[in-house]
Amino acid sequence: MSVSQPRSAPRETAATLADLLPGRATTRIVRDLFLVAGGALLTGLAAQVAFRVPWTDVPYTLQTGAVLLVGTALGSWRGGASMLAYVLAGAIGLPAFAGGRSGLEGTGGGFTPTLGYLVGFIVAAIVVGWLAERRWDRSAVSAAGLMLLGNLVIYAIGVPVLAIVLGLPLLTAVWEGAAVFVPWDLAKVALAAGLLPLAWRLAGHRSD
C-alpha cells in the first residue's frame, strides 16, 4: 500500500514591493500605517524639489514621480490612502505642497489651480497600485506603461480643473498643464521603468 506524501503549501507571492516586508498578522496593521504615512512624507519631500517656468502656472517637481512610485510600491489601497493623507496634510495647513505651500485656496480666491492634480494623485495611486498588484511593475516595458497610464490619469483630472479655475480655453490648459511637462515626465517614466524591475530582481523575484 502506497503512502501518500503530504502536499506542500502553495508558495505565497508578494503582490507589491511593500508585501515583501516581513510582518505577522498582528503587526501588519502597524506596518501598513507606517507605509501610508511614509509614502505621504516622501511625496511631500519630493514636492519641495520644485521650480517654475514662465509658460505655466503649475510647477515642475519630483512630486508626480513620487506619487506613482508610492502607489506602485504600496498597492492600490495603501497607495490611495497615502495620497489621501498627503492631500489632507496640505489641506489642513502643513507645508506639504510644492514650494512649501498648503491649503486648497488659490491666491486670488477660489480653489488652487493644482486642485485637480491633487485629486488626480489619489486616483492615479490607486490605479497604478492596482496594476502593480497584477505584476505590471515586474518588467521595464510594463512598468513604463504603468507609469504612463498613471501620468495620464493625473492629467485627465488636473487639466480640466486647471482650465475651470483659471478660465483658460481647454487647449491652452492642455498645453500649460500637460504638454509642457511631457519631456520631464518621460524622464521620470524611464527612471522608474528601470528601478522597479531592478527592485524585484534584488528581492529575488523573477520579472515575469
PDB file of C-alpha atoms in Angstrom:
ATOM      1  CA  MET A   1       0.000   0.000   0.000  1.00  0.00           C
ATOM      2  CA  SER A   2       1.452   3.306  -1.009  1.00  0.00           C
ATOM      3  CA  VAL A   3       1.729   6.105   1.461  1.00  0.00           C
ATOM      4  CA  SER A   4       0.567   9.456   0.156  1.00  0.00           C
ATOM      5  CA  GLN A   5       3.012  12.267   0.550  1.00  0.00           C
ATOM      6  CA  PRO A   6       1.792  15.433   2.271  1.00  0.00           C
ATOM      7  CA  ARG A   7       1.168  18.245  -0.102  1.00  0.00           C
ATOM      8  CA  SER A   8       3.335  21.288   0.286  1.00  0.00           C
ATOM      9  CA  ALA A   9       1.542  24.517   0.995  1.00  0.00           C
ATOM     10  CA  PRO A  10       1.345  26.850  -2.003  1.00  0.00           C
ATOM     11  CA  ARG A  11       4.049  29.449  -2.007  1.00  0.00           C
ATOM     12  CA  GLU A  12       2.687  32.877  -1.173  1.00  0.00           C
ATOM     13  CA  THR A  13       3.742  35.505  -3.653  1.00  0.00           C
ATOM     14  CA  ALA A  14       4.070  39.187  -2.909  1.00  0.00           C
ATOM     15  CA  ALA A  15       1.613  41.354  -4.794  1.00  0.00           C
ATOM     16  CA  THR A  16       3.635  44.561  -4.363  1.00  0.00           C
ATOM     17  CA  LEU A  17       7.055  45.567  -3.157  1.00  0.00           C
ATOM     18  CA  ALA A  18       5.564  46.554   0.196  1.00  0.00           C
ATOM     19  CA  ASP A  19       4.318  42.997   0.679  1.00  0.00           C
ATOM     20  CA  LEU A  20       7.933  41.810   0.740  1.00  0.00           C
ATOM     21  CA  LEU A  21       8.386  43.478   4.105  1.00  0.00           C
ATOM     22  CA  PRO A  22       8.178  40.994   6.980  1.00  0.00           C
ATOM     23  CA  GLY A  23       5.358  41.213   9.456  1.00  0.00           C
ATOM     24  CA  ARG A  24       2.969  38.953  11.322  1.00  0.00           C
ATOM     25  CA  ALA A  25      -0.767  39.362  11.061  1.00  0.00           C
ATOM     26  CA  THR A  26      -0.870  41.219  14.368  1.00  0.00           C
ATOM     27  CA  THR A  27       1.757  43.744  13.276  1.00  0.00           C
ATOM     28  CA  ARG A  28       0.716  44.265   9.660  1.00  0.00           C
ATOM     29  CA  ILE A  29      -1.744  46.994  10.570  1.00  0.00           C
ATOM     30  CA  VAL A  30       1.014  48.983  12.250  1.00  0.00           C
ATOM     31  CA  ARG A  31       3.331  48.280   9.331  1.00  0.00           C
ATOM     32  CA  ASP A  32       0.719  49.450   6.828  1.00  0.00           C
ATOM     33  CA  LEU A  33       0.091  52.636   8.809  1.00  0.00           C
ATOM     34  CA  PHE A  34       3.801  53.420   8.727  1.00  0.00           C
ATOM     35  CA  LEU A  35       3.907  52.714   4.985  1.00  0.00           C
ATOM     36  CA  VAL A  36       0.949  55.011   4.326  1.00  0.00           C
ATOM     37  CA  ALA A  37       2.488  57.790   6.419  1.00  0.00           C
ATOM     38  CA  GLY A  38       5.910  57.229   4.872  1.00  0.00           C
ATOM     39  CA  GLY A  39       4.506  57.460   1.354  1.00  0.00           C
ATOM     40  CA  ALA A  40       2.792  60.744   2.186  1.00  0.00           C
ATOM     41  CA  LEU A  41       6.006  62.107   3.704  1.00  0.00           C
ATOM     42  CA  LEU A  42       8.068  61.047   0.685  1.00  0.00           C
ATOM     43  CA  THR A  43       5.626  62.775  -1.663  1.00  0.00           C
ATOM     44  CA  GLY A  44       5.738  65.926   0.442  1.00  0.00           C
ATOM     45  CA  LEU A  45       9.540  65.962   0.347  1.00  0.00           C
ATOM     46  CA  ALA A  46       9.572  65.330  -3.411  1.00  0.00           C
ATOM     47  CA  ALA A  47       7.170  68.252  -3.868  1.00  0.00           C
ATOM     48  CA  GLN A  48       9.779  70.589  -2.407  1.00  0.00           C
ATOM     49  CA  VAL A  49      12.127  69.795  -5.287  1.00  0.00           C
ATOM     50  CA  ALA A  50      10.323  72.304  -7.492  1.00  0.00           C
ATOM     51  CA  PHE A  51      10.966  75.056  -9.959  1.00  0.00           C
ATOM     52  CA  ARG A  52       8.711  77.328 -12.003  1.00  0.00           C
ATOM     53  CA  VAL A  53       8.889  78.474 -15.599  1.00  0.00           C
ATOM     54  CA  PRO A  54       7.139  81.448 -17.255  1.00  0.00           C
ATOM     55  CA  TRP A  55       4.909  79.439 -19.573  1.00  0.00           C
ATOM     56  CA  THR A  56       2.826  77.564 -16.965  1.00  0.00           C
ATOM     57  CA  ASP A  57       1.298  78.179 -13.521  1.00  0.00           C
ATOM     58  CA  VAL A  58       1.982  74.572 -12.481  1.00  0.00           C
ATOM     59  CA  PRO A  59       5.488  73.983 -11.051  1.00  0.00           C
ATOM     60  CA  TYR A  60       7.894  71.328 -12.250  1.00  0.00           C
ATOM     61  CA  THR A  61       8.529  68.929  -9.353  1.00  0.00           C
ATOM     62  CA  LEU A  62       9.533  65.373  -8.483  1.00  0.00           C
ATOM     63  CA  GLN A  63       6.061  65.074  -6.973  1.00  0.00           C
ATOM     64  CA  THR A  64       4.301  63.056  -9.666  1.00  0.00           C
ATOM     65  CA  GLY A  65       7.175  60.589  -9.798  1.00  0.00           C
ATOM     66  CA  ALA A  66       6.884  60.058  -6.052  1.00  0.00           C
ATOM     67  CA  VAL A  67       3.102  59.670  -6.293  1.00  0.00           C
ATOM     68  CA  LEU A  68       3.360  56.924  -8.890  1.00  0.00           C
ATOM     69  CA  LEU A  69       6.247  55.133  -7.193  1.00  0.00           C
ATOM     70  CA  VAL A  70       4.417  55.172  -3.856  1.00  0.00           C
ATOM     71  CA  GLY A  71       1.241  53.859  -5.456  1.00  0.00           C
ATOM     72  CA  THR A  72       3.146  51.142  -7.282  1.00  0.00           C
ATOM     73  CA  ALA A  73       5.177  50.044  -4.271  1.00  0.00           C
ATOM     74  CA  LEU A  74       2.314  50.101  -1.766  1.00  0.00           C
ATOM     75  CA  GLY A  75      -0.525  48.807  -3.912  1.00  0.00           C
ATOM     76  CA  SER A  76      -3.980  50.178  -4.560  1.00  0.00           C
ATOM     77  CA  TRP A  77      -5.497  50.729  -1.128  1.00  0.00           C
ATOM     78  CA  ARG A  78      -2.311  51.684   0.724  1.00  0.00           C
ATOM     79  CA  GLY A  79      -1.173  53.900  -2.151  1.00  0.00           C
ATOM     80  CA  GLY A  80      -4.532  55.652  -2.352  1.00  0.00           C
ATOM     81  CA  ALA A  81      -4.633  56.096   1.425  1.00  0.00           C
ATOM     82  CA  SER A  82      -1.108  57.516   1.380  1.00  0.00           C
ATOM     83  CA  MET A  83      -2.003  60.132  -1.230  1.00  0.00           C
ATOM     84  CA  LEU A  84      -5.221  60.973   0.603  1.00  0.00           C
ATOM     85  CA  ALA A  85      -3.152  61.526   3.744  1.00  0.00           C
ATOM     86  CA  TYR A  86      -0.766  63.725   1.762  1.00  0.00           C
ATOM     87  CA  VAL A  87      -3.560  65.896   0.349  1.00  0.00           C
ATOM     88  CA  LEU A  88      -5.263  66.191   3.738  1.00  0.00           C
ATOM     89  CA  ALA A  89      -1.964  67.180   5.372  1.00  0.00           C
ATOM     90  CA  GLY A  90      -1.560  70.024   2.908  1.00  0.00           C
ATOM     91  CA  ALA A  91      -5.214  70.987   3.147  1.00  0.00           C
ATOM     92  CA  ILE A  92      -5.065  71.491   6.925  1.00  0.00           C
ATOM     93  CA  GLY A  93      -2.040  73.753   6.697  1.00  0.00           C
ATOM     94  CA  LEU A  94       1.083  71.609   6.713  1.00  0.00           C
ATOM     95  CA  PRO A  95       3.680  72.765   4.123  1.00  0.00           C
ATOM     96  CA  ALA A  96       3.287  69.613   2.026  1.00  0.00           C
ATOM     97  CA  PHE A  97       2.631  71.035  -1.420  1.00  0.00           C
ATOM     98  CA  ALA A  98       5.156  72.370  -3.948  1.00  0.00           C
ATOM     99  CA  GLY A  99       7.232  75.242  -2.605  1.00  0.00           C
ATOM    100  CA  GLY A 100       6.139  74.546   0.971  1.00  0.00           C
ATOM    101  CA  ARG A 101       2.604  75.689   0.237  1.00  0.00           C
ATOM    102  CA  SER A 102      -0.529  74.471   1.920  1.00  0.00           C
ATOM    103  CA  GLY A 103      -4.269  74.905   1.688  1.00  0.00           C
ATOM    104  CA  LEU A 104      -6.622  74.436  -1.225  1.00  0.00           C
ATOM    105  CA  GLU A 105      -7.398  78.118  -1.825  1.00  0.00           C
ATOM    106  CA  GLY A 106      -5.810  79.990  -4.717  1.00  0.00           C
ATOM    107  CA  THR A 107      -4.016  83.314  -4.389  1.00  0.00           C
ATOM    108  CA  GLY A 108      -6.943  85.215  -5.880  1.00  0.00           C
ATOM    109  CA  GLY A 109      -9.650  83.328  -4.025  1.00  0.00           C
ATOM    110  CA  GLY A 110     -11.398  80.160  -5.060  1.00  0.00           C
ATOM    111  CA  PHE A 111      -9.624  76.845  -5.411  1.00  0.00           C
ATOM    112  CA  THR A 112      -5.944  76.491  -6.216  1.00  0.00           C
ATOM    113  CA  PRO A 113      -5.241  75.690  -9.890  1.00  0.00           C
ATOM    114  CA  THR A 114      -3.494  72.494  -8.770  1.00  0.00           C
ATOM    115  CA  LEU A 115      -6.566  71.075  -7.013  1.00  0.00           C
ATOM    116  CA  GLY A 116      -7.314  68.722  -9.899  1.00  0.00           C
ATOM    117  CA  TYR A 117      -3.785  67.383  -9.842  1.00  0.00           C
ATOM    118  CA  LEU A 118      -4.049  66.691  -6.109  1.00  0.00           C
ATOM    119  CA  VAL A 119      -7.237  64.716  -6.660  1.00  0.00           C
ATOM    120  CA  GLY A 120      -5.529  63.022  -9.591  1.00  0.00           C
ATOM    121  CA  PHE A 121      -2.710  61.899  -7.299  1.00  0.00           C
ATOM    122  CA  ILE A 122      -5.145  59.878  -5.205  1.00  0.00           C
ATOM    123  CA  VAL A 123      -6.827  58.271  -8.207  1.00  0.00           C
ATOM    124  CA  ALA A 124      -3.539  57.613 -10.011  1.00  0.00           C
ATOM    125  CA  ALA A 125      -2.007  55.947  -6.942  1.00  0.00           C
ATOM    126  CA  ILE A 126      -4.987  53.596  -6.766  1.00  0.00           C
ATOM    127  CA  VAL A 127      -4.757  52.815 -10.494  1.00  0.00           C
ATOM    128  CA  VAL A 128      -1.015  52.124 -10.615  1.00  0.00           C
ATOM    129  CA  GLY A 129      -1.253  50.188  -7.352  1.00  0.00           C
ATOM    130  CA  TRP A 130      -3.961  48.004  -8.867  1.00  0.00           C
ATOM    131  CA  LEU A 131      -1.798  47.409 -11.941  1.00  0.00           C
ATOM    132  CA  ALA A 132       1.234  46.636  -9.774  1.00  0.00           C
ATOM    133  CA  GLU A 133      -0.810  44.019  -7.931  1.00  0.00           C
ATOM    134  CA  ARG A 134      -1.202  42.404 -11.357  1.00  0.00           C
ATOM    135  CA  ARG A 135       2.570  42.371 -11.929  1.00  0.00           C
ATOM    136  CA  TRP A 136       2.851  45.370 -14.241  1.00  0.00           C
ATOM    137  CA  ASP A 137       5.906  46.559 -12.329  1.00  0.00           C
ATOM    138  CA  ARG A 138       7.937  43.393 -12.943  1.00  0.00           C
ATOM    139  CA  SER A 139       9.393  44.277 -16.375  1.00  0.00           C
ATOM    140  CA  ALA A 140      10.713  47.505 -17.872  1.00  0.00           C
ATOM    141  CA  VAL A 141       8.104  47.636 -20.654  1.00  0.00           C
ATOM    142  CA  SER A 142       5.059  47.051 -18.467  1.00  0.00           C
ATOM    143  CA  ALA A 143       6.447  49.315 -15.727  1.00  0.00           C
ATOM    144  CA  ALA A 144       6.799  52.106 -18.293  1.00  0.00           C
ATOM    145  CA  GLY A 145       3.205  51.501 -19.372  1.00  0.00           C
ATOM    146  CA  LEU A 146       2.062  51.609 -15.763  1.00  0.00           C
ATOM    147  CA  MET A 147       3.795  54.949 -15.189  1.00  0.00           C
ATOM    148  CA  LEU A 148       2.455  56.417 -18.427  1.00  0.00           C
ATOM    149  CA  LEU A 149      -1.099  55.442 -17.517  1.00  0.00           C
ATOM    150  CA  GLY A 150      -0.639  56.968 -14.085  1.00  0.00           C
ATOM    151  CA  ASN A 151       0.520  60.235 -15.621  1.00  0.00           C
ATOM    152  CA  LEU A 152      -2.460  60.239 -17.991  1.00  0.00           C
ATOM    153  CA  VAL A 153      -4.845  59.821 -15.053  1.00  0.00           C
ATOM    154  CA  ILE A 154      -3.283  62.829 -13.318  1.00  0.00           C
ATOM    155  CA  TYR A 155      -3.541  64.910 -16.498  1.00  0.00           C
ATOM    156  CA  ALA A 156      -7.114  63.789 -17.182  1.00  0.00           C
ATOM    157  CA  ILE A 157      -8.245  65.175 -13.836  1.00  0.00           C
ATOM    158  CA  GLY A 158      -5.785  68.032 -13.391  1.00  0.00           C
ATOM    159  CA  VAL A 159      -6.072  69.737 -16.777  1.00  0.00           C
ATOM    160  CA  PRO A 160      -9.882  70.294 -16.841  1.00  0.00           C
ATOM    161  CA  VAL A 161      -9.800  71.677 -13.289  1.00  0.00           C
ATOM    162  CA  LEU A 162      -6.907  73.953 -14.260  1.00  0.00           C
ATOM    163  CA  ALA A 163      -8.974  75.248 -17.187  1.00  0.00           C
ATOM    164  CA  ILE A 164     -12.008  75.889 -14.985  1.00  0.00           C
ATOM    165  CA  VAL A 165     -10.157  77.566 -12.120  1.00  0.00           C
ATOM    166  CA  LEU A 166      -8.056  79.833 -14.335  1.00  0.00           C
ATOM    167  CA  GLY A 167     -10.727  80.347 -17.001  1.00  0.00           C
ATOM    168  CA  LEU A 168      -8.462  79.013 -19.740  1.00  0.00           C
ATOM    169  CA  PRO A 169      -9.506  77.540 -23.087  1.00  0.00           C
ATOM    170  CA  LEU A 170      -9.155  73.761 -22.908  1.00  0.00           C
ATOM    171  CA  LEU A 171      -6.362  73.618 -25.495  1.00  0.00           C
ATOM    172  CA  THR A 172      -4.408  76.253 -23.578  1.00  0.00           C
ATOM    173  CA  ALA A 173      -4.887  74.275 -20.378  1.00  0.00           C
ATOM    174  CA  VAL A 174      -3.698  71.105 -22.133  1.00  0.00           C
ATOM    175  CA  TRP A 175      -0.557  72.920 -23.218  1.00  0.00           C
ATOM    176  CA  GLU A 176       0.181  74.658 -19.927  1.00  0.00           C
ATOM    177  CA  GLY A 177      -0.932  71.844 -17.656  1.00  0.00           C
ATOM    178  CA  ALA A 178       0.267  68.762 -19.529  1.00  0.00           C
ATOM    179  CA  ALA A 179       2.139  69.130 -22.814  1.00  0.00           C
ATOM    180  CA  VAL A 180       4.956  71.272 -21.408  1.00  0.00           C
ATOM    181  CA  PHE A 181       5.659  68.551 -18.829  1.00  0.00           C
ATOM    182  CA  VAL A 182       5.921  65.649 -21.273  1.00  0.00           C
ATOM    183  CA  PRO A 183       9.745  65.564 -21.565  1.00  0.00           C
ATOM    184  CA  TRP A 184      10.100  65.882 -17.784  1.00  0.00           C
ATOM    185  CA  ASP A 185       7.539  63.148 -17.154  1.00  0.00           C
ATOM    186  CA  LEU A 186       9.070  60.831 -19.764  1.00  0.00           C
ATOM    187  CA  ALA A 187      12.409  61.094 -17.971  1.00  0.00           C
ATOM    188  CA  LYS A 188      10.728  60.051 -14.708  1.00  0.00           C
ATOM    189  CA  VAL A 189       8.943  57.199 -16.514  1.00  0.00           C
ATOM    190  CA  ALA A 190      12.240  55.913 -17.905  1.00  0.00           C
ATOM    191  CA  LEU A 191      13.875  56.048 -14.475  1.00  0.00           C
ATOM    192  CA  ALA A 192      11.013  54.198 -12.796  1.00  0.00           C
ATOM    193  CA  ALA A 193      10.887  51.609 -15.590  1.00  0.00           C
ATOM    194  CA  GLY A 194      14.462  50.724 -14.730  1.00  0.00           C
ATOM    195  CA  LEU A 195      14.190  50.892 -10.940  1.00  0.00           C
ATOM    196  CA  LEU A 196      11.015  48.884 -10.378  1.00  0.00           C
ATOM    197  CA  PRO A 197      12.062  45.628 -12.107  1.00  0.00           C
ATOM    198  CA  LEU A 198      15.509  46.001 -10.558  1.00  0.00           C
ATOM    199  CA  ALA A 199      13.952  46.151  -7.103  1.00  0.00           C
ATOM    200  CA  TRP A 200      12.109  42.900  -7.766  1.00  0.00           C
ATOM    201  CA  ARG A 201      15.249  41.197  -9.055  1.00  0.00           C
ATOM    202  CA  LEU A 202      17.219  42.316  -5.999  1.00  0.00           C
ATOM    203  CA  ALA A 203      14.453  40.839  -3.863  1.00  0.00           C
ATOM    204  CA  GLY A 204      14.922  37.516  -5.658  1.00  0.00           C
ATOM    205  CA  HIS A 205      11.755  37.565  -7.740  1.00  0.00           C
ATOM    206  CA  ARG A 206      11.504  36.970 -11.432  1.00  0.00           C
ATOM    207  CA  SER A 207      10.249  39.731 -13.721  1.00  0.00           C
ATOM    208  CA  ASP A 208       7.608  37.652 -15.487  1.00  0.00           C
TER     209      ASP A 208
END
